[in-house]
Amino acid sequence: MLLTGAQIFVEVLVEQGVDTIFGYPGGAVLNLYDELYKSADRIQNVLTAHEQGAAHAADGYARATGRTGVVLATSGPGATNLVTGIATAFMDSVPMVAFTGNVATSLIGKDSFQEAYIEGITMPITKHNYTVRRVEDLADTMRSAFRIAQSGRKGPVLVDIPKDVTANKCEFTPKAPELIRTVTRVDEEEVKEAAEMINQAQRPIVYFGGGVRSAAGCQPLRDLLIKAGMPATHTLMAAGVLGYGEPHNLGMLGMHGGYAANKAIAEADLVLAVGTRFSDRVALNPDTFASKARIIQIDIDPSEMGKNVDVDLCIAGDAAYVLQAILPYVNKTEHKLWMEQIRSWQKVDYHPLDSETELRPHQLIDELCRQAGPEAVYVTDVGQHQMWAAQYLHHTKSRGFLTSGGLGTMGFGYGAAIGAQMALGRDQRVIMLTGDGSFHMNLNEACTAVSYHLPIITVIFNNSVLGMVRQWQTSFYEGRYSATDPHRHTDFVKLAEGFGLKGYRATNPTEFREALADAMKQDGPTWIDCRIGKDERVLPMIPGGGDINDIIME
């Protein structure tokens, strides 16, 4: 078939199983948008308010489904507006393909109108990127982008397409999408050594991260915990992989993790680290992290091995396959004394106090869980509310908690919630938790939620300050609140009405309970403005560079 580059673009998207694309049009991509218009019965084109929101939506789509998210932007500022969203996906290993338009090939390098060297700009924050200079190369370049995004350690890929490439014609040959399988060939001796280290340990613990969610499956982790009688603790990115009430689950580790989880790592004699990179929010002091333990690290990315913390044994490969290989060599045991010790630490862990008159973050989240149920998908922005969500949400699904971990992108939430809702359908309950600081960054995407009639419930933890930074200023800067009290007077209820959605305000538990119950009945987007105290803190907290001995509990 003799097709234009724009027609080839659409055909390859369909070939790769793409059903939804997020983006914003412009001159350099008009040919692409024209073909998307003609193919509306095959690909849903979602127009966002801003390209950053589109990138976060593609990210949320991918996190909620495991499929590759796709975003499209025009040249110049359209392309550069994607950068934060691409970096967010890169830091959290999310499969995404970003397509950008560019000026015609004859104009590249001449400072043409809306020209940007987006390939160079995004080189450090993509797995790979391309500029397609010949229409004959477009189809295979796109296919390579989708393959790379999903292969090995997943991540974003960018394809820049000059305008003349979308207009030129060439022969197009359809191809079946390539079956992507992560092949893990484990070394039998390494597997046996890992199992022997587990068998010899008296105080073992599994510390796992988002790599487990991205792996071929989560069941091998559960099987190992049950067979070896081991407790487990997780990073922010792995919240929801184990159910909130599962007996082996100690909850989140690190700066805002529980006392019992952090104490167990400090006292363990073996740490099995699976799909995690020992980030500075977990291994706050690499020299003292798990100082009494031998460490086994399992990761699909060999470059992560021993990068941040010295380890005793490294096994590269998909976490599910590696754990499955280890399992037959692990002895059945219970570690009763170790678990009893951990239960005693859990009794002295931090437990926030309830209030009948004031809104307390943990009570808001408990009520959310009670009304929304275990099948809801929770999306967060970044800040105090994000940590409270990770601490108190009763996750039961591995893809039921979407948050920006590595980059910590304020403004991530609304776009990601839109992407998740689009991916999962209007019958799926999606709830977005945000703070007033984060929400001000991308609340413009409310118009997108309204346009597509998406029943996203947004819960705003409104303390009228930049809460997380202010908490640090309280603890470590003698209360010098520099630039963290913005003195804003945004009326979120009136603003919601201006966008065409329903807004509520809650100042106590009863008002919140009633507002949430009514929001659950609506068939469009809603906001609930929850007024919480500006001195609410995320506890426990271990300061950067500290360890369990520095934990702040009150």
C-alpha positions as CSV (number, residue, x, y, z in Angstrom):
1,M,0.0,0.0,0.0
2,L,1.2,3.5,-0.9
3,L,0.5,5.6,2.2
4,T,1.5,9.0,3.6
5,G,3.5,9.2,6.7
6,A,0.4,10.3,8.7
7,Q,-1.5,7.2,7.4
8,I,1.4,5.0,8.3
9,F,1.4,6.6,11.8
10,V,-2.2,5.5,12.4
11,E,-1.8,2.1,10.9
12,V,1.2,1.3,13.1
13,L,-0.6,2.5,16.2
14,V,-3.5,0.2,15.4
15,E,-1.1,-2.6,14.6
16,Q,0.5,-2.2,18.1
17,G,-2.8,-2.4,19.8
18,V,-3.1,1.3,20.7
19,D,-6.8,2.2,21.5
20,T,-6.2,5.6,23.1
21,I,-3.8,8.5,22.5
22,F,-3.5,11.6,24.6
23,G,-2.3,14.9,23.3
24,Y,-2.6,18.4,22.0
25,P,-2.6,19.5,18.3
26,G,-0.4,22.1,16.5
27,G,0.9,23.0,13.1
28,A,3.7,20.4,12.9
29,V,1.3,17.5,13.7
30,L,-1.8,18.6,11.7
31,N,-1.4,15.8,9.2
32,L,-1.3,13.3,12.1
33,Y,-4.4,14.7,13.7
34,D,-6.2,14.7,10.4
35,E,-5.6,11.0,10.1
36,L,-6.6,10.4,13.7
37,Y,-9.9,12.2,12.9
38,K,-10.5,9.8,10.0
39,S,-9.7,6.9,12.3
40,A,-11.8,7.9,15.3
41,D,-13.6,4.5,15.1
42,R,-10.2,2.8,15.8
43,I,-8.3,5.1,18.1
44,Q,-9.8,7.4,20.8
45,N,-8.0,10.7,20.7
46,V,-8.1,12.5,24.0
47,L,-7.5,16.3,24.0
48,T,-6.1,17.5,27.3
49,A,-5.7,21.1,28.5
50,H,-1.9,21.0,28.4
51,E,0.8,18.7,27.0
52,Q,2.1,18.0,30.5
53,G,-1.4,16.7,31.5
54,A,-1.4,14.6,28.3
55,A,2.0,13.0,29.3
56,H,0.8,12.3,32.8
57,A,-2.5,10.8,31.4
58,A,-0.5,8.4,29.1
59,D,1.6,7.5,32.2
60,G,-1.5,6.9,34.3
61,Y,-3.0,4.8,31.5
62,A,0.2,2.6,31.5
63,R,0.4,2.3,35.3
64,A,-3.3,1.3,35.5
65,T,-3.1,-1.4,32.8
66,G,0.5,-2.4,32.2
67,R,0.0,-1.5,28.5
68,T,2.1,1.2,26.8
69,G,0.7,4.8,27.1
70,V,0.9,7.0,24.1
71,V,1.1,10.8,23.9
72,L,1.3,13.2,21.0
73,A,2.4,16.8,20.9
74,T,3.5,19.3,18.3
75,S,6.9,20.8,17.9
76,G,8.7,23.4,20.0
77,P,6.8,24.2,23.2
78,G,4.4,21.3,22.7
79,A,7.3,18.9,22.7
80,T,9.1,20.6,25.7
81,N,5.9,20.6,27.7
82,L,6.1,16.8,27.7
83,V,9.5,16.8,29.3
84,T,8.3,16.6,33.0
85,G,5.9,13.8,32.1
86,I,8.5,11.8,30.3
87,A,11.0,12.3,33.1
88,T,8.3,11.1,35.6
89,A,7.7,7.9,33.6
90,F,11.5,7.4,33.2
91,M,12.2,7.5,36.9
92,D,9.4,5.1,37.7
93,S,10.0,2.7,34.7
94,V,6.7,3.3,33.1
95,P,6.2,2.1,29.4
96,M,5.3,5.1,27.3
97,V,5.8,6.2,23.7
98,A,5.9,10.0,23.1
99,F,5.4,11.3,19.6
100,T,6.4,14.9,18.7
101,G,6.1,16.8,15.6
102,N,8.9,18.9,14.3
103,V,9.5,21.4,11.5
104,A,10.2,20.0,8.0
105,T,13.6,18.4,7.6
106,S,14.8,21.2,5.3
107,L,14.2,23.7,8.2
108,I,15.8,21.7,11.0
109,G,18.8,23.6,12.5
110,K,17.7,27.0,11.2
111,D,15.9,28.3,14.3
112,S,12.6,27.8,12.5
113,F,9.3,28.8,14.1
114,Q,8.6,26.3,17.0
115,E,11.7,24.3,16.4
116,A,13.2,22.4,19.3
117,Y,15.9,19.7,19.4
118,I,13.6,17.5,21.5
119,E,15.8,14.4,20.7
120,G,18.7,16.0,22.5
121,I,16.6,17.5,25.3
122,T,15.1,14.1,26.2
123,M,18.2,11.9,25.8
124,P,18.8,11.6,29.5
125,I,15.2,10.8,30.4
126,T,14.2,8.2,27.8
127,K,15.3,4.6,27.2
128,H,15.9,5.6,23.6
129,N,14.7,8.3,21.2
130,Y,14.6,8.9,17.5
131,T,14.2,11.6,14.8
132,V,12.6,10.1,11.7
133,R,14.0,11.9,8.6
134,R,12.6,9.5,5.9
135,V,9.1,8.3,5.6
136,E,10.4,4.9,4.6
137,D,11.8,4.6,8.2
138,L,8.7,5.7,10.1
139,A,6.9,2.3,10.5
140,D,9.9,0.3,11.7
141,T,11.0,3.2,14.0
142,M,7.6,3.2,15.6
143,R,7.6,-0.5,16.0
144,S,11.1,-0.3,17.7
145,A,9.8,2.3,20.1
146,F,7.0,0.2,21.3
147,R,9.3,-2.8,21.7
148,I,11.9,-0.9,23.7
149,A,9.3,0.7,25.9
150,Q,8.1,-2.7,27.1
151,S,11.3,-4.7,27.0
152,G,13.5,-5.4,30.1
153,R,13.3,-2.5,32.5
154,K,10.3,-0.6,31.0
155,G,10.4,3.1,30.3
156,P,9.6,5.9,27.9
157,V,10.7,6.2,24.3
158,L,10.4,9.4,22.1
159,V,9.9,9.5,18.4
160,D,10.2,13.0,16.7
161,I,8.6,13.3,13.3
162,P,9.2,16.2,11.0
163,K,6.2,17.6,9.2
164,D,7.3,16.6,5.7
165,V,7.7,13.0,6.8
166,T,4.0,12.9,7.7
167,A,3.1,14.2,4.2
168,N,5.5,12.1,2.1
169,K,4.4,8.7,0.8
170,C,6.0,5.3,0.6
171,E,5.0,1.6,0.4
172,F,3.7,0.3,3.7
173,T,3.7,-3.4,4.6
174,P,1.6,-4.3,7.7
175,K,3.3,-6.5,10.3
176,A,2.0,-8.4,13.3
177,P,3.1,-6.8,16.6
178,E,6.2,-8.4,18.0
179,L,5.6,-10.6,21.0
180,I,7.7,-9.2,23.8
181,R,8.9,-11.7,26.4
182,T,11.5,-11.0,29.0
183,V,13.7,-14.0,29.0
184,T,15.5,-14.7,32.3
185,R,18.2,-17.4,32.2
186,V,19.2,-17.8,35.8
187,D,22.5,-19.2,36.9
188,E,21.6,-22.3,38.9
189,E,24.6,-21.9,41.3
190,E,23.4,-18.3,42.1
191,V,19.9,-19.5,42.7
192,K,21.1,-22.2,45.1
193,E,23.4,-19.8,46.9
194,A,20.5,-17.3,47.4
195,A,18.2,-20.1,48.7
196,E,21.0,-21.3,51.1
197,M,21.4,-17.8,52.4
198,I,17.6,-17.6,53.0
199,N,17.7,-21.0,54.7
200,Q,20.5,-20.1,57.1
201,A,19.0,-16.8,58.1
202,Q,17.3,-16.4,61.5
203,R,16.0,-12.9,60.9
204,P,15.3,-12.6,57.1
205,I,13.2,-9.9,55.5
206,V,12.1,-9.2,51.9
207,Y,12.4,-5.5,50.8
208,F,10.7,-5.1,47.5
209,G,9.9,-2.2,45.1
210,G,8.1,-1.3,41.9
211,G,10.0,-3.9,39.9
212,V,7.8,-6.6,41.4
213,R,4.7,-4.8,40.0
214,S,6.3,-4.6,36.6
215,A,7.5,-8.3,36.7
216,A,5.8,-11.2,35.0
217,G,3.7,-11.8,38.2
218,C,3.5,-11.1,41.9
219,Q,2.5,-14.6,43.1
220,P,6.1,-15.9,43.4
221,L,6.8,-13.3,46.0
222,R,3.8,-14.4,48.1
223,D,4.8,-18.0,47.7
224,L,8.3,-17.3,49.0
225,L,7.0,-15.3,52.0
226,I,4.7,-18.1,53.0
227,K,7.2,-20.9,52.4
228,A,10.1,-19.2,54.2
229,G,8.0,-17.5,56.9
230,M,9.5,-14.2,56.0
231,P,8.1,-10.7,56.6
232,A,8.2,-8.1,53.8
233,T,8.4,-4.4,53.6
234,H,8.0,-2.3,50.5
235,T,8.8,1.0,48.8
236,L,6.3,3.7,47.8
237,M,6.3,2.3,44.3
238,A,5.2,-1.2,45.5
239,A,2.3,-0.1,47.6
240,G,-0.6,-2.5,46.8
241,V,1.4,-5.4,45.6
242,L,0.7,-7.1,49.0
243,G,-2.7,-6.5,50.5
244,Y,-2.9,-4.1,53.5
245,G,-3.9,-6.9,55.9
246,E,-1.7,-9.7,54.7
247,P,0.2,-11.0,57.8
248,H,3.6,-10.9,56.2
249,N,3.2,-7.2,55.1
250,L,4.9,-4.8,57.4
251,G,4.0,-1.8,55.2
252,M,6.2,0.9,53.8
253,L,9.9,1.3,54.5
254,G,12.1,4.4,54.6
255,M,11.7,8.1,55.5
256,H,8.0,7.9,56.2
257,G,7.7,4.1,56.7
258,G,6.6,2.5,59.9
259,Y,8.8,2.0,62.9
260,A,8.5,-1.8,62.8
261,A,9.5,-2.0,59.1
262,N,12.5,0.2,59.6
263,K,13.5,-1.6,62.8
264,A,13.2,-5.0,61.2
265,I,15.6,-3.9,58.4
266,A,18.0,-2.6,61.0
267,E,18.0,-5.9,62.9
268,A,17.7,-8.4,60.1
269,D,20.5,-10.8,59.3
270,L,19.4,-11.2,55.7
271,V,17.7,-8.7,53.3
272,L,16.3,-10.0,50.0
273,A,15.9,-6.9,47.9
274,V,13.6,-7.5,44.9
275,G,12.9,-5.0,42.1
276,T,14.2,-2.0,44.1
277,R,17.1,0.4,43.8
278,F,17.9,1.4,47.4
279,S,16.9,5.0,46.8
280,D,17.9,7.7,49.2
281,R,14.3,7.8,50.5
282,V,14.7,4.2,51.7
283,A,18.4,3.7,52.3
284,L,18.7,7.2,53.9
285,N,22.2,6.4,55.1
286,P,23.8,3.8,52.8
287,D,26.6,3.1,55.3
288,T,24.3,2.0,58.1
289,F,21.4,0.5,56.0
290,A,20.8,-3.1,57.0
291,S,24.2,-3.1,58.6
292,K,23.7,-6.4,60.4
293,A,22.5,-8.2,57.3
294,R,23.8,-10.0,54.2
295,I,22.0,-8.6,51.2
296,I,20.7,-10.3,48.0
297,Q,19.7,-8.1,45.2
298,I,17.4,-9.2,42.4
299,D,16.7,-6.7,39.6
300,I,16.0,-6.8,35.9
301,D,18.5,-3.9,35.3
302,P,22.1,-5.0,35.9
303,S,23.2,-1.4,36.2
304,E,21.3,-1.2,39.5
305,M,23.3,-3.9,41.2
306,G,25.2,-2.5,44.1
307,K,24.8,1.0,42.8
308,N,23.6,2.6,46.0
309,V,24.3,-0.1,48.7
310,D,27.0,-2.8,48.8
311,V,25.4,-6.2,48.3
312,D,26.6,-9.8,48.8
313,L,24.8,-11.5,45.9
314,C,23.3,-10.1,42.7
315,I,20.9,-11.9,40.4
316,A,19.8,-10.1,37.2
317,G,16.5,-11.0,35.7
318,D,12.7,-10.6,35.9
319,A,11.8,-10.8,39.6
320,A,9.0,-13.3,39.1
321,Y,11.2,-15.8,37.2
322,V,14.1,-15.5,39.6
323,L,11.9,-16.0,42.7
324,Q,10.2,-18.9,41.0
325,A,13.7,-20.5,40.4
326,I,14.7,-20.0,44.1
327,L,11.5,-21.4,45.6
328,P,12.2,-25.1,45.2
329,Y,15.5,-24.8,47.2
330,V,14.0,-22.8,50.1
331,N,13.1,-24.7,53.2
332,K,9.6,-24.5,54.7
333,T,9.9,-22.6,58.0
334,E,8.1,-20.1,60.2
335,H,10.6,-17.9,62.0
336,K,8.3,-17.6,65.0
337,L,10.7,-15.8,67.3
338,W,11.5,-13.3,64.6
339,M,7.9,-12.6,63.9
340,E,7.1,-12.3,67.5
341,Q,9.8,-9.7,67.9
342,I,8.4,-7.8,64.9
343,R,4.9,-7.9,66.4
344,S,6.2,-6.3,69.6
345,W,7.7,-3.4,67.5
346,Q,4.4,-3.0,65.7
347,K,2.7,-2.4,69.1
348,V,4.8,0.7,69.7
349,D,4.5,2.0,66.1
350,Y,3.1,5.4,65.5
351,H,-0.7,5.5,65.7
352,P,-2.5,8.9,65.0
353,L,-5.3,10.1,67.2
354,D,-8.9,10.3,65.9
355,S,-11.0,13.4,66.2
356,E,-14.8,13.9,66.0
357,T,-14.6,17.6,65.3
358,E,-11.5,18.1,63.1
359,L,-10.5,16.4,59.8
360,R,-7.5,14.2,60.4
361,P,-5.7,12.7,57.3
362,H,-5.9,9.1,58.4
363,Q,-9.6,9.3,59.1
364,L,-10.2,10.9,55.7
365,I,-8.4,7.9,54.1
366,D,-10.2,5.4,56.2
367,E,-13.6,6.8,55.1
368,L,-12.4,6.8,51.5
369,C,-11.6,3.1,51.8
370,R,-14.8,2.3,53.5
371,Q,-17.0,4.0,50.9
372,A,-15.0,3.3,47.7
373,G,-14.2,-0.3,48.5
374,P,-11.2,-2.5,47.7
375,E,-11.6,-2.3,43.9
376,A,-11.0,1.5,43.7
377,V,-7.9,2.9,42.0
378,Y,-6.2,5.6,44.0
379,V,-4.1,8.3,42.3
380,T,-2.0,10.8,44.2
381,D,-0.1,14.0,43.6
382,V,3.1,14.6,45.6
383,G,3.5,15.8,49.2
384,Q,2.1,15.1,52.6
385,H,-1.2,13.6,51.2
386,Q,0.9,11.2,49.1
387,M,2.7,9.8,52.2
388,W,-0.6,9.6,54.2
389,A,-2.1,7.7,51.3
390,A,0.8,5.3,51.2
391,Q,0.6,4.8,54.9
392,Y,-3.2,4.4,55.4
393,L,-4.9,3.3,52.1
394,H,-6.1,-0.3,52.3
395,H,-4.6,-1.4,49.0
396,T,-5.7,-4.8,47.6
397,K,-4.6,-4.4,43.9
398,S,-1.1,-4.2,42.6
399,R,-2.2,-1.6,40.1
400,G,-4.6,0.2,42.4
401,F,-2.2,2.9,43.7
402,L,-0.7,5.3,41.1
403,T,1.9,7.9,42.3
404,S,5.0,9.7,41.2
405,G,7.8,8.2,43.2
406,G,11.2,8.8,41.7
407,L,10.7,12.3,40.3
408,G,8.1,13.3,42.9
409,T,6.1,15.4,40.4
410,M,3.6,17.8,41.9
411,G,0.7,18.1,39.4
412,F,1.0,14.5,38.3
413,G,-2.3,13.4,39.8
414,Y,-5.1,14.8,37.7
415,G,-3.6,13.8,34.4
416,A,-2.8,10.3,35.7
417,A,-6.3,9.9,37.1
418,I,-7.7,10.9,33.7
419,G,-5.5,8.3,32.0
420,A,-6.5,5.6,34.4
421,Q,-10.2,6.4,34.1
422,M,-9.9,6.3,30.3
423,A,-8.1,3.0,30.3
424,L,-10.3,1.3,32.8
425,G,-13.7,2.6,31.8
426,R,-16.3,4.8,33.5
427,D,-17.6,2.0,35.7
428,Q,-14.2,1.8,37.5
429,R,-14.0,4.0,40.6
430,V,-10.9,6.3,40.3
431,I,-10.1,8.6,43.3
432,M,-7.5,11.3,43.2
433,L,-5.9,12.5,46.4
434,T,-4.1,15.8,46.2
435,G,-2.9,18.8,48.3
436,D,-3.8,22.4,47.6
437,G,-0.2,23.0,46.5
438,S,0.0,20.1,44.0
439,F,-3.5,20.7,42.8
440,H,-2.8,24.3,41.8
441,M,-0.1,23.0,39.4
442,N,-2.4,21.1,37.0
443,L,-6.0,21.6,38.1
444,N,-6.6,23.0,34.5
445,E,-7.1,19.3,33.5
446,A,-10.5,19.6,35.3
447,C,-11.8,20.8,31.9
448,T,-10.6,17.5,30.4
449,A,-12.4,15.5,33.0
450,V,-15.6,17.5,32.4
451,S,-15.3,17.2,28.6
452,Y,-15.1,13.5,28.7
453,H,-17.5,13.2,31.6
454,L,-15.1,11.2,33.8
455,P,-16.4,10.4,37.3
456,I,-13.1,11.1,39.1
457,I,-13.5,12.0,42.7
458,T,-10.8,14.5,43.8
459,V,-10.1,14.8,47.5
460,I,-8.1,17.9,48.3
461,F,-6.1,17.9,51.5
462,N,-6.3,21.6,51.9
463,N,-4.0,23.1,54.6
464,S,-3.4,26.3,52.8
465,V,0.4,25.8,52.9
466,L,3.0,23.8,51.1
467,G,2.8,21.1,53.8
468,M,5.7,18.8,53.2
469,V,8.3,21.6,52.8
470,R,6.7,23.4,55.8
471,Q,7.1,20.3,57.9
472,W,10.8,20.2,57.2
473,Q,11.0,23.9,58.0
474,T,9.3,23.2,61.3
475,S,11.7,20.4,62.2
476,F,15.0,21.5,60.8
477,Y,14.8,25.3,60.1
478,E,13.5,26.6,63.4
479,G,10.1,27.5,62.0
480,R,11.4,29.9,59.3
481,Y,8.5,29.3,56.8
482,S,10.2,30.7,53.7
483,A,7.8,30.6,50.6
484,T,5.6,27.8,52.1
485,D,2.6,30.0,53.0
486,P,1.4,31.3,49.7
487,H,-1.6,33.2,51.2
488,R,-3.9,31.9,48.4
489,H,-7.6,32.4,48.6
490,T,-8.8,29.9,46.0
491,D,-12.4,28.9,46.6
492,F,-12.3,25.3,45.2
493,V,-16.1,24.9,45.3
494,K,-16.7,28.0,43.2
495,L,-13.8,27.1,40.9
496,A,-15.3,23.6,40.5
497,E,-18.6,25.2,39.4
498,G,-16.7,27.4,36.9
499,F,-15.2,24.3,35.3
500,G,-18.6,22.7,35.2
501,L,-18.2,20.0,37.9
502,K,-19.6,19.6,41.4
503,G,-17.6,20.8,44.4
504,Y,-18.0,20.2,48.1
505,R,-16.4,21.6,51.2
506,A,-15.8,19.6,54.4
507,T,-14.5,20.9,57.7
508,N,-15.3,17.9,59.9
509,P,-15.7,14.1,59.6
510,T,-19.5,14.2,59.2
511,E,-19.3,16.7,56.4
512,F,-16.7,14.7,54.6
513,R,-18.7,11.5,55.0
514,E,-21.8,13.1,53.5
515,A,-19.9,14.8,50.7
516,L,-18.1,11.6,49.7
517,A,-21.4,9.7,49.7
518,D,-23.0,12.2,47.4
519,A,-19.9,12.4,45.2
520,M,-20.1,8.6,44.8
521,K,-23.5,9.0,43.3
522,Q,-22.5,11.5,40.6
523,D,-21.8,10.4,37.0
524,G,-19.3,13.2,36.4
525,P,-16.1,14.6,38.1
526,T,-16.3,16.0,41.6
527,W,-14.0,17.8,44.1
528,I,-14.1,17.7,47.8
529,D,-12.2,20.6,49.5
530,C,-11.1,19.1,52.9
531,R,-9.8,21.7,55.4
532,I,-7.1,20.2,57.5
533,G,-4.7,21.9,60.0
534,K,-1.5,23.4,58.6
535,D,0.5,21.7,61.4
536,E,-0.6,18.2,60.5
537,R,2.6,16.2,60.0
538,V,3.6,13.0,58.3
539,L,4.9,10.6,61.0
540,P,7.0,8.6,61.5
541,M,9.8,10.4,59.9
542,I,13.5,9.6,59.6
543,P,15.5,12.7,58.5
544,G,17.7,12.4,55.4
545,G,21.0,10.8,56.2
546,G,19.6,9.2,59.3
547,D,18.5,5.7,60.4
548,I,16.2,4.0,62.8
549,N,18.0,5.7,65.8
550,D,16.9,9.1,64.4
551,I,13.2,8.3,63.9
552,I,10.7,11.1,64.8
553,M,7.5,9.6,66.3
554,E,5.8,12.7,67.8
